[in-house]
């Protein structure tokens, strides 16, 4: 009986990850096709996707409150969804890697961005935005940042990431028990 529960837990986790991947891919595709869509169509599609993310987040909350064995795996996904909903992160790829707790791939992405900036393939503003997102994600995953990274983050983190920090702190409070609600 215990192995059956583990199998079901594993399958549920896999299904949830696939659903999160689908929603993150939808957001990424939408950003990539932004120029091809008129403003109303873009805004409506983005709104619908964010509503789906919000519904997915609500489902995760229900699962987490009823099944404590899934809390650790699902909390990272929920935090990533909260980041997307609060629009703290604008880069779906960063959200996806954060949700899957993949700091190594986030660091690889950061190195690729450094290279792209040096060869002129990436604009400075976009580089700054994405680097702040990645460094914030790494910090939230408990990764140690260099002094240079900390300084970059301090100099460039804005109100949007402050909102993400608030959302993630609120989420941490919810995880500790219902007294925070």
mmCIF file of C-alpha atoms in Angstrom:
data_model
loop_
_atom_site.group_PDB
_atom_site.id
_atom_site.type_symbol
_atom_site.label_atom_id
_atom_site.label_comp_id
_atom_site.label_asym_id
_atom_site.label_seq_id
_atom_site.Cartn_x
_atom_site.Cartn_y
_atom_site.Cartn_z
ATOM 1 C CA UNK A 1 0.000 0.000 0.000
ATOM 2 C CA UNK A 2 2.826 2.406 0.825
ATOM 3 C CA UNK A 3 4.449 1.941 -2.596
ATOM 4 C CA UNK A 4 1.115 2.672 -4.260
ATOM 5 C CA UNK A 5 0.958 5.986 -2.455
ATOM 6 C CA UNK A 6 4.486 6.814 -3.577
ATOM 7 C CA UNK A 7 3.579 5.957 -7.161
ATOM 8 C CA UNK A 8 0.492 8.158 -7.017
ATOM 9 C CA UNK A 9 2.461 10.974 -5.428
ATOM 10 C CA UNK A 10 5.095 10.675 -8.141
ATOM 11 C CA UNK A 11 2.459 10.669 -10.893
ATOM 12 C CA UNK A 12 0.663 13.658 -9.365
ATOM 13 C CA UNK A 13 3.948 15.565 -9.145
ATOM 14 C CA UNK A 14 4.747 14.690 -12.774
ATOM 15 C CA UNK A 15 1.285 15.846 -13.929
ATOM 16 C CA UNK A 16 1.613 19.099 -12.007
ATOM 17 C CA UNK A 17 5.075 19.740 -13.475
ATOM 18 C CA UNK A 18 3.720 19.088 -16.974
ATOM 19 C CA UNK A 19 0.839 21.485 -16.396
ATOM 20 C CA UNK A 20 3.242 24.138 -15.085
ATOM 21 C CA UNK A 21 5.543 23.575 -18.085
ATOM 22 C CA UNK A 22 2.584 23.974 -20.442
ATOM 23 C CA UNK A 23 1.503 27.250 -18.841
ATOM 24 C CA UNK A 24 5.084 28.587 -18.775
ATOM 25 C CA UNK A 25 5.542 27.596 -22.447
ATOM 26 C CA UNK A 26 2.286 29.374 -23.240
ATOM 27 C CA UNK A 27 3.622 32.546 -21.588
ATOM 28 C CA UNK A 28 6.954 32.239 -23.402
ATOM 29 C CA UNK A 29 5.249 31.645 -26.775
ATOM 30 C CA UNK A 30 3.032 34.637 -26.156
ATOM 31 C CA UNK A 31 6.058 36.871 -25.498
ATOM 32 C CA UNK A 32 7.834 35.558 -28.595
ATOM 33 C CA UNK A 33 4.760 36.199 -30.786
ATOM 34 C CA UNK A 34 3.941 39.575 -29.255
ATOM 35 C CA UNK A 35 4.825 41.506 -32.437
ATOM 36 C CA UNK A 36 2.468 39.327 -34.510
ATOM 37 C CA UNK A 37 -0.540 39.969 -32.256
ATOM 38 C CA UNK A 38 -2.539 43.140 -31.891
ATOM 39 C CA UNK A 39 -2.463 44.721 -28.437
ATOM 40 C CA UNK A 40 -5.956 43.567 -27.408
ATOM 41 C CA UNK A 41 -5.314 39.985 -28.496
ATOM 42 C CA UNK A 42 -1.972 39.922 -26.645
ATOM 43 C CA UNK A 43 -3.432 41.392 -23.443
ATOM 44 C CA UNK A 44 -6.465 39.051 -23.499
ATOM 45 C CA UNK A 45 -4.324 35.948 -24.066
ATOM 46 C CA UNK A 46 -1.889 36.976 -21.337
ATOM 47 C CA UNK A 47 -4.774 37.661 -18.954
ATOM 48 C CA UNK A 48 -6.267 34.212 -19.669
ATOM 49 C CA UNK A 49 -2.900 32.515 -19.102
ATOM 50 C CA UNK A 50 -2.385 34.361 -15.811
ATOM 51 C CA UNK A 51 -5.919 33.342 -14.759
ATOM 52 C CA UNK A 52 -5.025 29.716 -15.531
ATOM 53 C CA UNK A 53 -1.871 30.105 -13.440
ATOM 54 C CA UNK A 54 -3.950 31.550 -10.617
ATOM 55 C CA UNK A 55 -6.378 28.606 -10.787
ATOM 56 C CA UNK A 56 -3.416 26.206 -10.830
ATOM 57 C CA UNK A 57 -2.012 27.976 -7.769
ATOM 58 C CA UNK A 58 -5.349 27.590 -5.959
ATOM 59 C CA UNK A 59 -5.296 23.866 -6.758
ATOM 60 C CA UNK A 60 -1.773 23.585 -5.350
ATOM 61 C CA UNK A 61 -2.888 25.293 -2.136
ATOM 62 C CA UNK A 62 -5.688 22.754 -1.712
ATOM 63 C CA UNK A 63 -3.348 19.828 -2.369
ATOM 64 C CA UNK A 64 -0.716 21.190 -0.010
ATOM 65 C CA UNK A 65 -3.189 21.673 2.822
ATOM 66 C CA UNK A 66 -4.403 18.076 2.524
ATOM 67 C CA UNK A 67 -1.259 16.110 1.735
ATOM 68 C CA UNK A 68 1.853 17.011 3.668
ATOM 69 C CA UNK A 69 4.083 14.595 1.711
ATOM 70 C CA UNK A 70 3.811 16.863 -1.310
ATOM 71 C CA UNK A 71 4.527 20.136 0.479
ATOM 72 C CA UNK A 72 8.252 20.326 -0.316
ATOM 73 C CA UNK A 73 7.870 19.533 -4.021
ATOM 74 C CA UNK A 74 4.848 21.743 -4.504
ATOM 75 C CA UNK A 75 6.063 24.776 -2.563
ATOM 76 C CA UNK A 76 8.673 25.598 -5.229
ATOM 77 C CA UNK A 77 6.046 25.366 -7.950
ATOM 78 C CA UNK A 78 3.656 27.544 -5.990
ATOM 79 C CA UNK A 79 6.336 30.164 -5.386
ATOM 80 C CA UNK A 80 7.123 30.254 -9.104
ATOM 81 C CA UNK A 81 3.443 30.658 -9.917
ATOM 82 C CA UNK A 82 3.185 33.478 -7.383
ATOM 83 C CA UNK A 83 6.137 35.145 -9.100
ATOM 84 C CA UNK A 84 4.436 34.880 -12.481
ATOM 85 C CA UNK A 85 1.101 36.132 -11.156
ATOM 86 C CA UNK A 86 2.720 39.070 -9.396
ATOM 87 C CA UNK A 87 4.724 39.560 -12.602
ATOM 88 C CA UNK A 88 7.918 39.780 -10.578
ATOM 89 C CA UNK A 89 9.636 37.689 -13.207
ATOM 90 C CA UNK A 90 9.049 38.591 -16.839
ATOM 91 C CA UNK A 91 11.066 35.699 -18.245
ATOM 92 C CA UNK A 92 9.122 32.406 -18.433
ATOM 93 C CA UNK A 93 12.384 30.426 -18.740
ATOM 94 C CA UNK A 94 13.559 31.799 -15.388
ATOM 95 C CA UNK A 95 10.200 30.937 -13.804
ATOM 96 C CA UNK A 96 10.396 27.384 -15.177
ATOM 97 C CA UNK A 97 13.959 26.773 -13.911
ATOM 98 C CA UNK A 98 13.053 28.296 -10.541
ATOM 99 C CA UNK A 99 9.959 26.087 -10.216
ATOM 100 C CA UNK A 100 12.006 22.992 -10.960
ATOM 101 C CA UNK A 101 14.684 24.068 -8.467
ATOM 102 C CA UNK A 102 17.489 24.005 -11.040
ATOM 103 C CA UNK A 103 20.142 26.466 -9.838
ATOM 104 C CA UNK A 104 22.799 24.946 -12.128
ATOM 105 C CA UNK A 105 20.752 25.727 -15.218
ATOM 106 C CA UNK A 106 20.011 29.219 -13.897
ATOM 107 C CA UNK A 107 23.755 29.824 -13.509
ATOM 108 C CA UNK A 108 24.350 28.461 -17.039
ATOM 109 C CA UNK A 109 21.707 30.866 -18.368
ATOM 110 C CA UNK A 110 23.454 33.710 -16.523
ATOM 111 C CA UNK A 111 26.799 32.814 -18.148
ATOM 112 C CA UNK A 112 25.131 32.712 -21.591
ATOM 113 C CA UNK A 113 23.658 36.164 -20.953
ATOM 114 C CA UNK A 114 27.072 37.548 -19.928
ATOM 115 C CA UNK A 115 28.491 36.245 -23.217
ATOM 116 C CA UNK A 116 25.556 37.589 -25.268
ATOM 117 C CA UNK A 117 25.936 41.017 -23.681
ATOM 118 C CA UNK A 118 29.642 41.136 -24.522
ATOM 119 C CA UNK A 119 29.097 40.200 -28.180
ATOM 120 C CA UNK A 120 26.158 42.592 -28.560
ATOM 121 C CA UNK A 121 23.394 39.974 -28.883
ATOM 122 C CA UNK A 122 21.605 41.189 -25.745
ATOM 123 C CA UNK A 123 20.562 44.736 -24.867
ATOM 124 C CA UNK A 124 21.779 46.101 -21.534
ATOM 125 C CA UNK A 125 18.231 46.728 -20.179
ATOM 126 C CA UNK A 126 17.053 43.188 -20.928
ATOM 127 C CA UNK A 127 20.308 41.793 -19.519
ATOM 128 C CA UNK A 128 19.831 43.724 -16.278
ATOM 129 C CA UNK A 129 16.190 42.640 -15.921
ATOM 130 C CA UNK A 130 16.951 38.958 -16.524
ATOM 131 C CA UNK A 131 20.074 38.938 -14.361
ATOM 132 C CA UNK A 132 18.113 40.418 -11.460
ATOM 133 C CA UNK A 133 15.429 37.738 -11.961
ATOM 134 C CA UNK A 134 17.988 34.915 -12.032
ATOM 135 C CA UNK A 135 19.931 36.198 -9.019
ATOM 136 C CA UNK A 136 16.685 36.585 -7.053
ATOM 137 C CA UNK A 137 15.634 33.053 -8.015
ATOM 138 C CA UNK A 138 19.055 31.693 -6.980
ATOM 139 C CA UNK A 139 18.828 33.479 -3.640
ATOM 140 C CA UNK A 140 15.337 32.074 -3.038
ATOM 141 C CA UNK A 141 16.657 28.595 -3.822
ATOM 142 C CA UNK A 142 19.203 29.066 -1.031
ATOM 143 C CA UNK A 143 22.203 29.479 -3.345
ATOM 144 C CA UNK A 144 25.181 31.544 -2.181
ATOM 145 C CA UNK A 145 25.690 34.661 -4.312
ATOM 146 C CA UNK A 146 29.059 36.308 -4.871
ATOM 147 C CA UNK A 147 29.698 39.764 -3.440
ATOM 148 C CA UNK A 148 29.527 41.130 -7.012
ATOM 149 C CA UNK A 149 26.151 39.449 -7.583
ATOM 150 C CA UNK A 150 24.822 40.798 -4.276
ATOM 151 C CA UNK A 151 25.994 44.302 -5.223
ATOM 152 C CA UNK A 152 24.401 43.997 -8.688
ATOM 153 C CA UNK A 153 21.149 42.840 -7.123
ATOM 154 C CA UNK A 154 21.142 45.652 -4.555
ATOM 155 C CA UNK A 155 21.803 48.253 -7.240
ATOM 156 C CA UNK A 156 19.235 46.951 -9.723
ATOM 157 C CA UNK A 157 16.404 45.221 -7.836
ATOM 158 C CA UNK A 158 13.289 47.323 -8.032
ATOM 159 C CA UNK A 159 9.746 47.471 -6.717
ATOM 160 C CA UNK A 160 8.583 44.484 -8.757
ATOM 161 C CA UNK A 161 11.099 42.164 -7.133
ATOM 162 C CA UNK A 162 10.272 43.672 -3.766
ATOM 163 C CA UNK A 163 6.694 42.582 -4.482
ATOM 164 C CA UNK A 164 7.962 39.055 -5.234
ATOM 165 C CA UNK A 165 9.892 39.028 -1.955
ATOM 166 C CA UNK A 166 6.650 40.024 -0.187
ATOM 167 C CA UNK A 167 4.629 37.341 -1.991
ATOM 168 C CA UNK A 168 7.194 34.664 -1.160
ATOM 169 C CA UNK A 169 7.312 35.777 2.484
ATOM 170 C CA UNK A 170 3.513 35.635 2.630
ATOM 171 C CA UNK A 171 3.682 32.138 1.163
ATOM 172 C CA UNK A 172 6.252 31.076 3.761
ATOM 173 C CA UNK A 173 3.835 32.271 6.436
ATOM 174 C CA UNK A 174 1.008 30.219 4.932
ATOM 175 C CA UNK A 175 3.228 27.111 4.919
ATOM 176 C CA UNK A 176 3.814 27.380 8.659
ATOM 177 C CA UNK A 177 0.113 27.099 9.485
ATOM 178 C CA UNK A 178 -3.369 28.536 9.214
ATOM 179 C CA UNK A 179 -2.767 31.163 11.891
ATOM 180 C CA UNK A 180 -1.285 33.445 9.216
ATOM 181 C CA UNK A 181 -4.587 33.523 7.294
#
